[in-house]
């Protein structure tokens, strides 16, 4: 565990003295993931909130259904391209 001051000093060293969350909102998520559970509470006890680290982290990853839809879309596009190539007149040379 590190003190709040050391935590703030590390954030400033890594991200600068000002965080523009409107311009780069992903920074707050990066900070939370990177430093989760490292800061000691002001009373020296457990981290604030009284809960442990999450058992799973939800990232903005595509679901299997989304991946399958995209693969189907790509497959259809390739089929159209193949058909267009097959229908094109052959080069006499």
JSON list of N, CA and C in Angstrom, two decimals, residues 8-89:
[
{"chain": "A", "resi": 8, "resn": "UNK", "atom": "N", "xyz": [-0.82, 10.23, -5.65]},
{"chain": "A", "resi": 8, "resn": "UNK", "atom": "CA", "xyz": [-1.02, 11.45, -6.45]},
{"chain": "A", "resi": 8, "resn": "UNK", "atom": "C", "xyz": [0.26, 11.81, -7.18]},
{"chain": "A", "resi": 9, "resn": "UNK", "atom": "N", "xyz": [1.40, 11.71, -6.51]},
{"chain": "A", "resi": 9, "resn": "UNK", "atom": "CA", "xyz": [2.69, 12.01, -7.15]},
{"chain": "A", "resi": 9, "resn": "UNK", "atom": "C", "xyz": [2.93, 11.09, -8.35]},
{"chain": "A", "resi": 10, "resn": "UNK", "atom": "N", "xyz": [2.60, 9.80, -8.22]},
{"chain": "A", "resi": 10, "resn": "UNK", "atom": "CA", "xyz": [2.78, 8.87, -9.34]},
{"chain": "A", "resi": 10, "resn": "UNK", "atom": "C", "xyz": [1.87, 9.22, -10.52]},
{"chain": "A", "resi": 11, "resn": "UNK", "atom": "N", "xyz": [0.63, 9.57, -10.21]},
{"chain": "A", "resi": 11, "resn": "UNK", "atom": "CA", "xyz": [-0.32, 9.92, -11.27]},
{"chain": "A", "resi": 11, "resn": "UNK", "atom": "C", "xyz": [0.16, 11.17, -11.99]},
{"chain": "A", "resi": 12, "resn": "UNK", "atom": "N", "xyz": [0.60, 12.17, -11.24]},
{"chain": "A", "resi": 12, "resn": "UNK", "atom": "CA", "xyz": [1.10, 13.41, -11.85]},
{"chain": "A", "resi": 12, "resn": "UNK", "atom": "C", "xyz": [2.33, 13.11, -12.70]},
{"chain": "A", "resi": 13, "resn": "UNK", "atom": "N", "xyz": [3.23, 12.27, -12.21]},
{"chain": "A", "resi": 13, "resn": "UNK", "atom": "CA", "xyz": [4.43, 11.93, -12.96]},
{"chain": "A", "resi": 13, "resn": "UNK", "atom": "C", "xyz": [4.09, 11.22, -14.27]},
{"chain": "A", "resi": 14, "resn": "UNK", "atom": "N", "xyz": [3.07, 10.36, -14.24]},
{"chain": "A", "resi": 14, "resn": "UNK", "atom": "CA", "xyz": [2.74, 9.58, -15.42]},
{"chain": "A", "resi": 14, "resn": "UNK", "atom": "C", "xyz": [1.81, 10.31, -16.39]},
{"chain": "A", "resi": 15, "resn": "UNK", "atom": "N", "xyz": [0.82, 11.05, -15.87]},
{"chain": "A", "resi": 15, "resn": "UNK", "atom": "CA", "xyz": [-0.19, 11.66, -16.72]},
{"chain": "A", "resi": 15, "resn": "UNK", "atom": "C", "xyz": [-0.14, 13.18, -16.77]},
{"chain": "A", "resi": 16, "resn": "UNK", "atom": "N", "xyz": [0.74, 13.80, -15.99]},
{"chain": "A", "resi": 16, "resn": "UNK", "atom": "CA", "xyz": [0.83, 15.25, -15.96]},
{"chain": "A", "resi": 16, "resn": "UNK", "atom": "C", "xyz": [-0.05, 15.84, -14.87]},
{"chain": "A", "resi": 17, "resn": "UNK", "atom": "N", "xyz": [0.11, 17.14, -14.59]},
{"chain": "A", "resi": 17, "resn": "UNK", "atom": "CA", "xyz": [-0.61, 17.76, -13.47]},
{"chain": "A", "resi": 17, "resn": "UNK", "atom": "C", "xyz": [-2.09, 17.98, -13.74]},
{"chain": "A", "resi": 18, "resn": "UNK", "atom": "N", "xyz": [-2.51, 17.95, -15.01]},
{"chain": "A", "resi": 18, "resn": "UNK", "atom": "CA", "xyz": [-3.93, 18.14, -15.35]},
{"chain": "A", "resi": 18, "resn": "UNK", "atom": "C", "xyz": [-4.43, 16.97, -16.17]},
{"chain": "A", "resi": 19, "resn": "UNK", "atom": "N", "xyz": [-5.58, 16.44, -15.78]},
{"chain": "A", "resi": 19, "resn": "UNK", "atom": "CA", "xyz": [-6.21, 15.36, -16.54]},
{"chain": "A", "resi": 19, "resn": "UNK", "atom": "C", "xyz": [-7.44, 15.93, -17.24]},
{"chain": "A", "resi": 20, "resn": "UNK", "atom": "N", "xyz": [-7.44, 15.91, -18.56]},
{"chain": "A", "resi": 20, "resn": "UNK", "atom": "CA", "xyz": [-8.60, 16.37, -19.31]},
{"chain": "A", "resi": 20, "resn": "UNK", "atom": "C", "xyz": [-9.42, 15.14, -19.68]},
{"chain": "A", "resi": 21, "resn": "UNK", "atom": "N", "xyz": [-10.38, 14.81, -18.82]},
{"chain": "A", "resi": 21, "resn": "UNK", "atom": "CA", "xyz": [-11.16, 13.60, -19.03]},
{"chain": "A", "resi": 21, "resn": "UNK", "atom": "C", "xyz": [-12.16, 13.73, -20.17]},
{"chain": "A", "resi": 22, "resn": "UNK", "atom": "N", "xyz": [-12.47, 14.95, -20.58]},
{"chain": "A", "resi": 22, "resn": "UNK", "atom": "CA", "xyz": [-13.32, 15.11, -21.76]},
{"chain": "A", "resi": 22, "resn": "UNK", "atom": "C", "xyz": [-12.55, 14.74, -23.02]},
{"chain": "A", "resi": 23, "resn": "UNK", "atom": "N", "xyz": [-11.27, 15.07, -23.05]},
{"chain": "A", "resi": 23, "resn": "UNK", "atom": "CA", "xyz": [-10.44, 14.77, -24.21]},
{"chain": "A", "resi": 23, "resn": "UNK", "atom": "C", "xyz": [-10.00, 13.31, -24.21]},
{"chain": "A", "resi": 24, "resn": "UNK", "atom": "N", "xyz": [-9.64, 12.79, -23.04]},
{"chain": "A", "resi": 24, "resn": "UNK", "atom": "CA", "xyz": [-9.14, 11.42, -22.92]},
{"chain": "A", "resi": 24, "resn": "UNK", "atom": "C", "xyz": [-9.80, 10.72, -21.74]},
{"chain": "A", "resi": 25, "resn": "UNK", "atom": "N", "xyz": [-11.08, 10.34, -21.86]},
{"chain": "A", "resi": 25, "resn": "UNK", "atom": "CA", "xyz": [-11.78, 9.71, -20.73]},
{"chain": "A", "resi": 25, "resn": "UNK", "atom": "C", "xyz": [-11.21, 8.34, -20.34]},
{"chain": "A", "resi": 26, "resn": "UNK", "atom": "N", "xyz": [-10.53, 7.68, -21.26]},
{"chain": "A", "resi": 26, "resn": "UNK", "atom": "CA", "xyz": [-9.98, 6.36, -20.96]},
{"chain": "A", "resi": 26, "resn": "UNK", "atom": "C", "xyz": [-8.89, 6.41, -19.90]},
{"chain": "A", "resi": 27, "resn": "UNK", "atom": "N", "xyz": [-8.33, 7.59, -19.64]},
{"chain": "A", "resi": 27, "resn": "UNK", "atom": "CA", "xyz": [-7.26, 7.72, -18.65]},
{"chain": "A", "resi": 27, "resn": "UNK", "atom": "C", "xyz": [-7.74, 7.31, -17.27]},
{"chain": "A", "resi": 28, "resn": "UNK", "atom": "N", "xyz": [-8.96, 7.68, -16.92]},
{"chain": "A", "resi": 28, "resn": "UNK", "atom": "CA", "xyz": [-9.46, 7.33, -15.57]},
{"chain": "A", "resi": 28, "resn": "UNK", "atom": "C", "xyz": [-9.56, 5.82, -15.42]},
{"chain": "A", "resi": 29, "resn": "UNK", "atom": "N", "xyz": [-9.99, 5.13, -16.47]},
{"chain": "A", "resi": 29, "resn": "UNK", "atom": "CA", "xyz": [-10.06, 3.66, -16.42]},
{"chain": "A", "resi": 29, "resn": "UNK", "atom": "C", "xyz": [-8.67, 3.06, -16.30]},
{"chain": "A", "resi": 30, "resn": "UNK", "atom": "N", "xyz": [-7.70, 3.61, -17.03]},
{"chain": "A", "resi": 30, "resn": "UNK", "atom": "CA", "xyz": [-6.32, 3.13, -16.94]},
{"chain": "A", "resi": 30, "resn": "UNK", "atom": "C", "xyz": [-5.80, 3.27, -15.52]},
{"chain": "A", "resi": 31, "resn": "UNK", "atom": "N", "xyz": [-6.04, 4.43, -14.93]},
{"chain": "A", "resi": 31, "resn": "UNK", "atom": "CA", "xyz": [-5.56, 4.69, -13.57]},
{"chain": "A", "resi": 31, "resn": "UNK", "atom": "C", "xyz": [-6.21, 3.72, -12.59]},
{"chain": "A", "resi": 32, "resn": "UNK", "atom": "N", "xyz": [-7.51, 3.53, -12.69]},
{"chain": "A", "resi": 32, "resn": "UNK", "atom": "CA", "xyz": [-8.20, 2.63, -11.77]},
{"chain": "A", "resi": 32, "resn": "UNK", "atom": "C", "xyz": [-7.70, 1.19, -11.91]},
{"chain": "A", "resi": 33, "resn": "UNK", "atom": "N", "xyz": [-7.51, 0.73, -13.16]},
{"chain": "A", "resi": 33, "resn": "UNK", "atom": "CA", "xyz": [-7.02, -0.64, -13.35]},
{"chain": "A", "resi": 33, "resn": "UNK", "atom": "C", "xyz": [-5.59, -0.79, -12.83]},
{"chain": "A", "resi": 34, "resn": "UNK", "atom": "N", "xyz": [-4.76, 0.20, -13.12]},
{"chain": "A", "resi": 34, "resn": "UNK", "atom": "CA", "xyz": [-3.35, 0.09, -12.78]},
{"chain": "A", "resi": 34, "resn": "UNK", "atom": "C", "xyz": [-3.09, 0.20, -11.27]},
{"chain": "A", "resi": 35, "resn": "UNK", "atom": "N", "xyz": [-3.82, 1.08, -10.61]},
{"chain": "A", "resi": 35, "resn": "UNK", "atom": "CA", "xyz": [-3.52, 1.36, -9.20]},
{"chain": "A", "resi": 35, "resn": "UNK", "atom": "C", "xyz": [-4.57, 0.83, -8.24]},
{"chain": "A", "resi": 36, "resn": "UNK", "atom": "N", "xyz": [-5.51, 0.03, -8.71]},
{"chain": "A", "resi": 36, "resn": "UNK", "atom": "CA", "xyz": [-6.56, -0.49, -7.83]},
{"chain": "A", "resi": 36, "resn": "UNK", "atom": "C", "xyz": [-5.95, -1.22, -6.63]},
{"chain": "A", "resi": 37, "resn": "UNK", "atom": "N", "xyz": [-6.37, -0.85, -5.47]},
{"chain": "A", "resi": 37, "resn": "UNK", "atom": "CA", "xyz": [-5.93, -1.53, -4.26]},
{"chain": "A", "resi": 37, "resn": "UNK", "atom": "C", "xyz": [-4.56, -1.13, -3.74]},
{"chain": "A", "resi": 38, "resn": "UNK", "atom": "N", "xyz": [-3.90, -0.16, -4.38]},
{"chain": "A", "resi": 38, "resn": "UNK", "atom": "CA", "xyz": [-2.55, 0.23, -3.94]},
{"chain": "A", "resi": 38, "resn": "UNK", "atom": "C", "xyz": [-2.56, 1.34, -2.90]},
{"chain": "A", "resi": 39, "resn": "UNK", "atom": "N", "xyz": [-3.64, 2.09, -2.81]},
{"chain": "A", "resi": 39, "resn": "UNK", "atom": "CA", "xyz": [-3.66, 3.26, -1.94]},
{"chain": "A", "resi": 39, "resn": "UNK", "atom": "C", "xyz": [-4.25, 2.88, -0.58]},
{"chain": "A", "resi": 40, "resn": "UNK", "atom": "N", "xyz": [-3.51, 3.18, 0.46]},
{"chain": "A", "resi": 40, "resn": "UNK", "atom": "CA", "xyz": [-3.98, 2.92, 1.82]},
{"chain": "A", "resi": 40, "resn": "UNK", "atom": "C", "xyz": [-5.03, 3.95, 2.20]},
{"chain": "A", "resi": 41, "resn": "UNK", "atom": "N", "xyz": [-5.99, 3.55, 2.99]},
{"chain": "A", "resi": 41, "resn": "UNK", "atom": "CA", "xyz": [-6.99, 4.51, 3.45]},
{"chain": "A", "resi": 41, "resn": "UNK", "atom": "C", "xyz": [-6.32, 5.50, 4.41]},
{"chain": "A", "resi": 42, "resn": "UNK", "atom": "N", "xyz": [-6.92, 6.68, 4.56]},
{"chain": "A", "resi": 42, "resn": "UNK", "atom": "CA", "xyz": [-6.30, 7.69, 5.43]},
{"chain": "A", "resi": 42, "resn": "UNK", "atom": "C", "xyz": [-6.06, 7.20, 6.86]},
{"chain": "A", "resi": 43, "resn": "UNK", "atom": "N", "xyz": [-6.88, 6.27, 7.34]},
{"chain": "A", "resi": 43, "resn": "UNK", "atom": "CA", "xyz": [-6.70, 5.77, 8.71]},
{"chain": "A", "resi": 43, "resn": "UNK", "atom": "C", "xyz": [-5.69, 4.63, 8.77]},
{"chain": "A", "resi": 44, "resn": "UNK", "atom": "N", "xyz": [-5.10, 4.27, 7.61]},
{"chain": "A", "resi": 44, "resn": "UNK", "atom": "CA", "xyz": [-4.08, 3.22, 7.59]},
{"chain": "A", "resi": 44, "resn": "UNK", "atom": "C", "xyz": [-4.64, 1.82, 7.48]},
{"chain": "A", "resi": 45, "resn": "UNK", "atom": "N", "xyz": [-5.95, 1.68, 7.39]},
{"chain": "A", "resi": 45, "resn": "UNK", "atom": "CA", "xyz": [-6.57, 0.37, 7.30]},
{"chain": "A", "resi": 45, "resn": "UNK", "atom": "C", "xyz": [-6.72, -0.11, 5.87]},
{"chain": "A", "resi": 46, "resn": "UNK", "atom": "N", "xyz": [-7.82, -0.79, 5.65]},
{"chain": "A", "resi": 46, "resn": "UNK", "atom": "CA", "xyz": [-8.09, -1.34, 4.32]},
{"chain": "A", "resi": 46, "resn": "UNK", "atom": "C", "xyz": [-8.41, -0.24, 3.32]},
{"chain": "A", "resi": 47, "resn": "UNK", "atom": "N", "xyz": [-8.33, -0.56, 2.02]},
{"chain": "A", "resi": 47, "resn": "UNK", "atom": "CA", "xyz": [-8.72, 0.43, 1.03]},
{"chain": "A", "resi": 47, "resn": "UNK", "atom": "C", "xyz": [-10.17, 0.85, 1.24]},
{"chain": "A", "resi": 48, "resn": "UNK", "atom": "N", "xyz": [-10.52, 2.09, 0.91]},
{"chain": "A", "resi": 48, "resn": "UNK", "atom": "CA", "xyz": [-11.90, 2.54, 1.08]},
{"chain": "A", "resi": 48, "resn": "UNK", "atom": "C", "xyz": [-12.88, 1.67, 0.32]},
{"chain": "A", "resi": 49, "resn": "UNK", "atom": "N", "xyz": [-14.09, 1.56, 0.85]},
{"chain": "A", "resi": 49, "resn": "UNK", "atom": "CA", "xyz": [-15.12, 0.79, 0.18]},
{"chain": "A", "resi": 49, "resn": "UNK", "atom": "C", "xyz": [-15.39, -0.56, 0.83]},
{"chain": "A", "resi": 50, "resn": "UNK", "atom": "N", "xyz": [-14.42, -1.14, 1.47]},
{"chain": "A", "resi": 50, "resn": "UNK", "atom": "CA", "xyz": [-14.63, -2.38, 2.19]},
{"chain": "A", "resi": 50, "resn": "UNK", "atom": "C", "xyz": [-14.80, -3.60, 1.30]},
{"chain": "A", "resi": 51, "resn": "UNK", "atom": "N", "xyz": [-14.45, -3.51, 0.03]},
{"chain": "A", "resi": 51, "resn": "UNK", "atom": "CA", "xyz": [-14.55, -4.68, -0.84]},
{"chain": "A", "resi": 51, "resn": "UNK", "atom": "C", "xyz": [-13.19, -4.97, -1.42]},
{"chain": "A", "resi": 52, "resn": "UNK", "atom": "N", "xyz": [-12.97, -6.23, -1.76]},
{"chain": "A", "resi": 52, "resn": "UNK", "atom": "CA", "xyz": [-11.70, -6.63, -2.34]},
{"chain": "A", "resi": 52, "resn": "UNK", "atom": "C", "xyz": [-11.66, -6.34, -3.83]},
{"chain": "A", "resi": 53, "resn": "UNK", "atom": "N", "xyz": [-10.58, -6.75, -4.46]},
{"chain": "A", "resi": 53, "resn": "UNK", "atom": "CA", "xyz": [-10.45, -6.53, -5.90]},
{"chain": "A", "resi": 53, "resn": "UNK", "atom": "C", "xyz": [-11.53, -7.31, -6.66]},
{"chain": "A", "resi": 54, "resn": "UNK", "atom": "N", "xyz": [-11.90, -6.84, -7.82]},
{"chain": "A", "resi": 54, "resn": "UNK", "atom": "CA", "xyz": [-12.93, -7.54, -8.58]},
{"chain": "A", "resi": 54, "resn": "UNK", "atom": "C", "xyz": [-12.44, -8.91, -9.02]},
{"chain": "A", "resi": 55, "resn": "UNK", "atom": "N", "xyz": [-13.38, -9.85, -9.14]},
{"chain": "A", "resi": 55, "resn": "UNK", "atom": "CA", "xyz": [-12.99, -11.19, -9.58]},
{"chain": "A", "resi": 55, "resn": "UNK", "atom": "C", "xyz": [-12.87, -11.26, -11.09]},
{"chain": "A", "resi": 56, "resn": "UNK", "atom": "N", "xyz": [-13.51, -10.34, -11.79]},
{"chain": "A", "resi": 56, "resn": "UNK", "atom": "CA", "xyz": [-13.36, -10.28, -13.24]},
{"chain": "A", "resi": 56, "resn": "UNK", "atom": "C", "xyz": [-13.46, -8.82, -13.66]},
{"chain": "A", "resi": 57, "resn": "UNK", "atom": "N", "xyz": [-12.75, -8.49, -14.70]},
{"chain": "A", "resi": 57, "resn": "UNK", "atom": "CA", "xyz": [-12.75, -7.12, -15.20]},
{"chain": "A", "resi": 57, "resn": "UNK", "atom": "C", "xyz": [-13.53, -7.10, -16.50]},
{"chain": "A", "resi": 58, "resn": "UNK", "atom": "N", "xyz": [-14.51, -6.22, -16.58]},
{"chain": "A", "resi": 58, "resn": "UNK", "atom": "CA", "xyz": [-15.30, -6.09, -17.80]},
{"chain": "A", "resi": 58, "resn": "UNK", "atom": "C", "xyz": [-14.61, -5.10, -18.72]},
{"chain": "A", "resi": 59, "resn": "UNK", "atom": "N", "xyz": [-14.12, -5.57, -19.84]},
{"chain": "A", "resi": 59, "resn": "UNK", "atom": "CA", "xyz": [-13.52, -4.71, -20.84]},
{"chain": "A", "resi": 59, "resn": "UNK", "atom": "C", "xyz": [-14.51, -4.55, -21.98]},
{"chain": "A", "resi": 60, "resn": "UNK", "atom": "N", "xyz": [-14.29, -3.57, -22.79]},
{"chain": "A", "resi": 60, "resn": "UNK", "atom": "CA", "xyz": [-15.15, -3.36, -23.94]},
{"chain": "A", "resi": 60, "resn": "UNK", "atom": "C", "xyz": [-14.73, -4.28, -25.08]},
{"chain": "A", "resi": 61, "resn": "UNK", "atom": "N", "xyz": [-14.80, -5.58, -24.82]},
{"chain": "A", "resi": 61, "resn": "UNK", "atom": "CA", "xyz": [-14.44, -6.57, -25.82]},
{"chain": "A", "resi": 61, "resn": "UNK", "atom": "C", "xyz": [-15.71, -7.04, -26.53]},
{"chain": "A", "resi": 62, "resn": "UNK", "atom": "N", "xyz": [-15.59, -7.36, -27.82]},
{"chain": "A", "resi": 62, "resn": "UNK", "atom": "CA", "xyz": [-16.78, -7.81, -28.54]},
{"chain": "A", "resi": 62, "resn": "UNK", "atom": "C", "xyz": [-17.24, -9.18, -28.04]},
{"chain": "A", "resi": 63, "resn": "UNK", "atom": "N", "xyz": [-18.53, -9.40, -28.12]},
{"chain": "A", "resi": 63, "resn": "UNK", "atom": "CA", "xyz": [-19.08, -10.71, -27.76]},
{"chain": "A", "resi": 63, "resn": "UNK", "atom": "C", "xyz": [-18.89, -11.66, -28.92]},
{"chain": "A", "resi": 64, "resn": "UNK", "atom": "N", "xyz": [-19.09, -12.96, -28.67]},
{"chain": "A", "resi": 64, "resn": "UNK", "atom": "CA", "xyz": [-18.99, -13.94, -29.74]},
{"chain": "A", "resi": 64, "resn": "UNK", "atom": "C", "xyz": [-20.03, -13.65, -30.82]},
{"chain": "A", "resi": 65, "resn": "UNK", "atom": "N", "xyz": [-21.23, -13.24, -30.42]},
{"chain": "A", "resi": 65, "resn": "UNK", "atom": "CA", "xyz": [-22.28, -12.94, -31.40]},
{"chain": "A", "resi": 65, "resn": "UNK", "atom": "C", "xyz": [-21.86, -11.77, -32.29]},
{"chain": "A", "resi": 66, "resn": "UNK", "atom": "N", "xyz": [-21.24, -10.75, -31.72]},
{"chain": "A", "resi": 66, "resn": "UNK", "atom": "CA", "xyz": [-20.78, -9.61, -32.51]},
{"chain": "A", "resi": 66, "resn": "UNK", "atom": "C", "xyz": [-19.68, -10.04, -33.49]},
{"chain": "A", "resi": 67, "resn": "UNK", "atom": "N", "xyz": [-18.78, -10.89, -33.02]},
{"chain": "A", "resi": 67, "resn": "UNK", "atom": "CA", "xyz": [-17.72, -11.39, -33.89]},
{"chain": "A", "resi": 67, "resn": "UNK", "atom": "C", "xyz": [-18.29, -12.21, -35.05]},
{"chain": "A", "resi": 68, "resn": "UNK", "atom": "N", "xyz": [-19.26, -13.06, -34.74]},
{"chain": "A", "resi": 68, "resn": "UNK", "atom": "CA", "xyz": [-19.88, -13.88, -35.78]},
{"chain": "A", "resi": 68, "resn": "UNK", "atom": "C", "xyz": [-20.62, -13.00, -36.80]},
{"chain": "A", "resi": 69, "resn": "UNK", "atom": "N", "xyz": [-21.31, -11.97, -36.34]},
{"chain": "A", "resi": 69, "resn": "UNK", "atom": "CA", "xyz": [-21.99, -11.05, -37.27]},
{"chain": "A", "resi": 69, "resn": "UNK", "atom": "C", "xyz": [-20.98, -10.38, -38.20]},
{"chain": "A", "resi": 70, "resn": "UNK", "atom": "N", "xyz": [-19.86, -9.96, -37.64]},
{"chain": "A", "resi": 70, "resn": "UNK", "atom": "CA", "xyz": [-18.84, -9.29, -38.45]},
{"chain": "A", "resi": 70, "resn": "UNK", "atom": "C", "xyz": [-18.23, -10.26, -39.44]},
{"chain": "A", "resi": 71, "resn": "UNK", "atom": "N", "xyz": [-17.97, -11.51, -39.00]},
{"chain": "A", "resi": 71, "resn": "UNK", "atom": "CA", "xyz": [-17.43, -12.51, -39.92]},
{"chain": "A", "resi": 71, "resn": "UNK", "atom": "C", "xyz": [-18.40, -12.80, -41.06]},
{"chain": "A", "resi": 72, "resn": "UNK", "atom": "N", "xyz": [-19.70, -12.87, -40.75]},
{"chain": "A", "resi": 72, "resn": "UNK", "atom": "CA", "xyz": [-20.71, -13.09, -41.78]},
{"chain": "A", "resi": 72, "resn": "UNK", "atom": "C", "xyz": [-20.73, -11.92, -42.76]},
{"chain": "A", "resi": 73, "resn": "UNK", "atom": "N", "xyz": [-20.63, -10.72, -42.25]},
{"chain": "A", "resi": 73, "resn": "UNK", "atom": "CA", "xyz": [-20.60, -9.53, -43.10]},
{"chain": "A", "resi": 73, "resn": "UNK", "atom": "C", "xyz": [-19.38, -9.57, -44.04]},
{"chain": "A", "resi": 74, "resn": "UNK", "atom": "N", "xyz": [-18.23, -9.93, -43.49]},
{"chain": "A", "resi": 74, "resn": "UNK", "atom": "CA", "xyz": [-17.01, -10.03, -44.30]},
{"chain": "A", "resi": 74, "resn": "UNK", "atom": "C", "xyz": [-17.16, -11.13, -45.35]},
{"chain": "A", "resi": 75, "resn": "UNK", "atom": "N", "xyz": [-17.71, -12.26, -44.94]},
{"chain": "A", "resi": 75, "resn": "UNK", "atom": "CA", "xyz": [-17.91, -13.38, -45.86]},
{"chain": "A", "resi": 75, "resn": "UNK", "atom": "C", "xyz": [-18.81, -12.97, -47.02]},
{"chain": "A", "resi": 76, "resn": "UNK", "atom": "N", "xyz": [-19.88, -12.26, -46.73]},
{"chain": "A", "resi": 76, "resn": "UNK", "atom": "CA", "xyz": [-20.79, -11.80, -47.79]},
{"chain": "A", "resi": 76, "resn": "UNK", "atom": "C", "xyz": [-20.08, -10.82, -48.72]},
{"chain": "A", "resi": 77, "resn": "UNK", "atom": "N", "xyz": [-19.28, -9.94, -48.16]},
{"chain": "A", "resi": 77, "resn": "UNK", "atom": "CA", "xyz": [-18.53, -8.98, -48.98]},
{"chain": "A", "resi": 77, "resn": "UNK", "atom": "C", "xyz": [-17.56, -9.71, -49.91]},
{"chain": "A", "resi": 78, "resn": "UNK", "atom": "N", "xyz": [-16.89, -10.71, -49.39]},
{"chain": "A", "resi": 78, "resn": "UNK", "atom": "CA", "xyz": [-15.96, -11.49, -50.22]},
{"chain": "A", "resi": 78, "resn": "UNK", "atom": "C", "xyz": [-16.70, -12.22, -51.33]},
{"chain": "A", "resi": 79, "resn": "UNK", "atom": "N", "xyz": [-17.87, -12.77, -51.02]},
{"chain": "A", "resi": 79, "resn": "UNK", "atom": "CA", "xyz": [-18.65, -13.46, -52.04]},
{"chain": "A", "resi": 79, "resn": "UNK", "atom": "C", "xyz": [-19.05, -12.50, -53.17]},
{"chain": "A", "resi": 80, "resn": "UNK", "atom": "N", "xyz": [-19.43, -11.29, -52.81]},
{"chain": "A", "resi": 80, "resn": "UNK", "atom": "CA", "xyz": [-19.78, -10.29, -53.83]},
{"chain": "A", "resi": 80, "resn": "UNK", "atom": "C", "xyz": [-18.57, -9.94, -54.69]},
{"chain": "A", "resi": 81, "resn": "UNK", "atom": "N", "xyz": [-17.41, -9.79, -54.06]},
{"chain": "A", "resi": 81, "resn": "UNK", "atom": "CA", "xyz": [-16.19, -9.49, -54.81]},
{"chain": "A", "resi": 81, "resn": "UNK", "atom": "C", "xyz": [-15.82, -10.63, -55.75]},
{"chain": "A", "resi": 82, "resn": "UNK", "atom": "N", "xyz": [-15.92, -11.86, -55.27]},
{"chain": "A", "resi": 82, "resn": "UNK", "atom": "CA", "xyz": [-15.62, -13.02, -56.12]},
{"chain": "A", "resi": 82, "resn": "UNK", "atom": "C", "xyz": [-16.55, -13.06, -57.32]},
{"chain": "A", "resi": 83, "resn": "UNK", "atom": "N", "xyz": [-17.84, -12.82, -57.08]},
{"chain": "A", "resi": 83, "resn": "UNK", "atom": "CA", "xyz": [-18.82, -12.84, -58.15]},
{"chain": "A", "resi": 83, "resn": "UNK", "atom": "C", "xyz": [-18.51, -11.75, -59.17]},
{"chain": "A", "resi": 84, "resn": "UNK", "atom": "N", "xyz": [-18.16, -10.56, -58.70]},
{"chain": "A", "resi": 84, "resn": "UNK", "atom": "CA", "xyz": [-17.83, -9.46, -59.60]},
{"chain": "A", "resi": 84, "resn": "UNK", "atom": "C", "xyz": [-16.59, -9.79, -60.42]},
{"chain": "A", "resi": 85, "resn": "UNK", "atom": "N", "xyz": [-15.61, -10.41, -59.80]},
{"chain": "A", "resi": 85, "resn": "UNK", "atom": "CA", "xyz": [-14.40, -10.80, -60.52]},
{"chain": "A", "resi": 85, "resn": "UNK", "atom": "C", "xyz": [-14.69, -11.88, -61.57]},
{"chain": "A", "resi": 86, "resn": "UNK", "atom": "N", "xyz": [-15.54, -12.83, -61.23]},
{"chain": "A", "resi": 86, "resn": "UNK", "atom": "CA", "xyz": [-15.90, -13.90, -62.17]},
{"chain": "A", "resi": 86, "resn": "UNK", "atom": "C", "xyz": [-16.68, -13.36, -63.36]},
{"chain": "A", "resi": 87, "resn": "UNK", "atom": "N", "xyz": [-17.49, -12.32, -63.15]},
{"chain": "A", "resi": 87, "resn": "UNK", "atom": "CA", "xyz": [-18.32, -11.77, -64.22]},
{"chain": "A", "resi": 87, "resn": "UNK", "atom": "C", "xyz": [-17.57, -10.79, -65.11]},
{"chain": "A", "resi": 88, "resn": "UNK", "atom": "N", "xyz": [-16.44, -10.38, -64.71]},
{"chain": "A", "resi": 88, "resn": "UNK", "atom": "CA", "xyz": [-15.66, -9.39, -65.46]},
{"chain": "A", "resi": 88, "resn": "UNK", "atom": "C", "xyz": [-15.08, -10.08, -66.70]},
{"chain": "A", "resi": 89, "resn": "UNK", "atom": "N", "xyz": [-15.04, -9.33, -67.83]},
{"chain": "A", "resi": 89, "resn": "UNK", "atom": "CA", "xyz": [-14.49, -9.92, -69.06]},
{"chain": "A", "resi": 89, "resn": "UNK", "atom": "C", "xyz": [-13.03, -10.30, -68.87]}
]
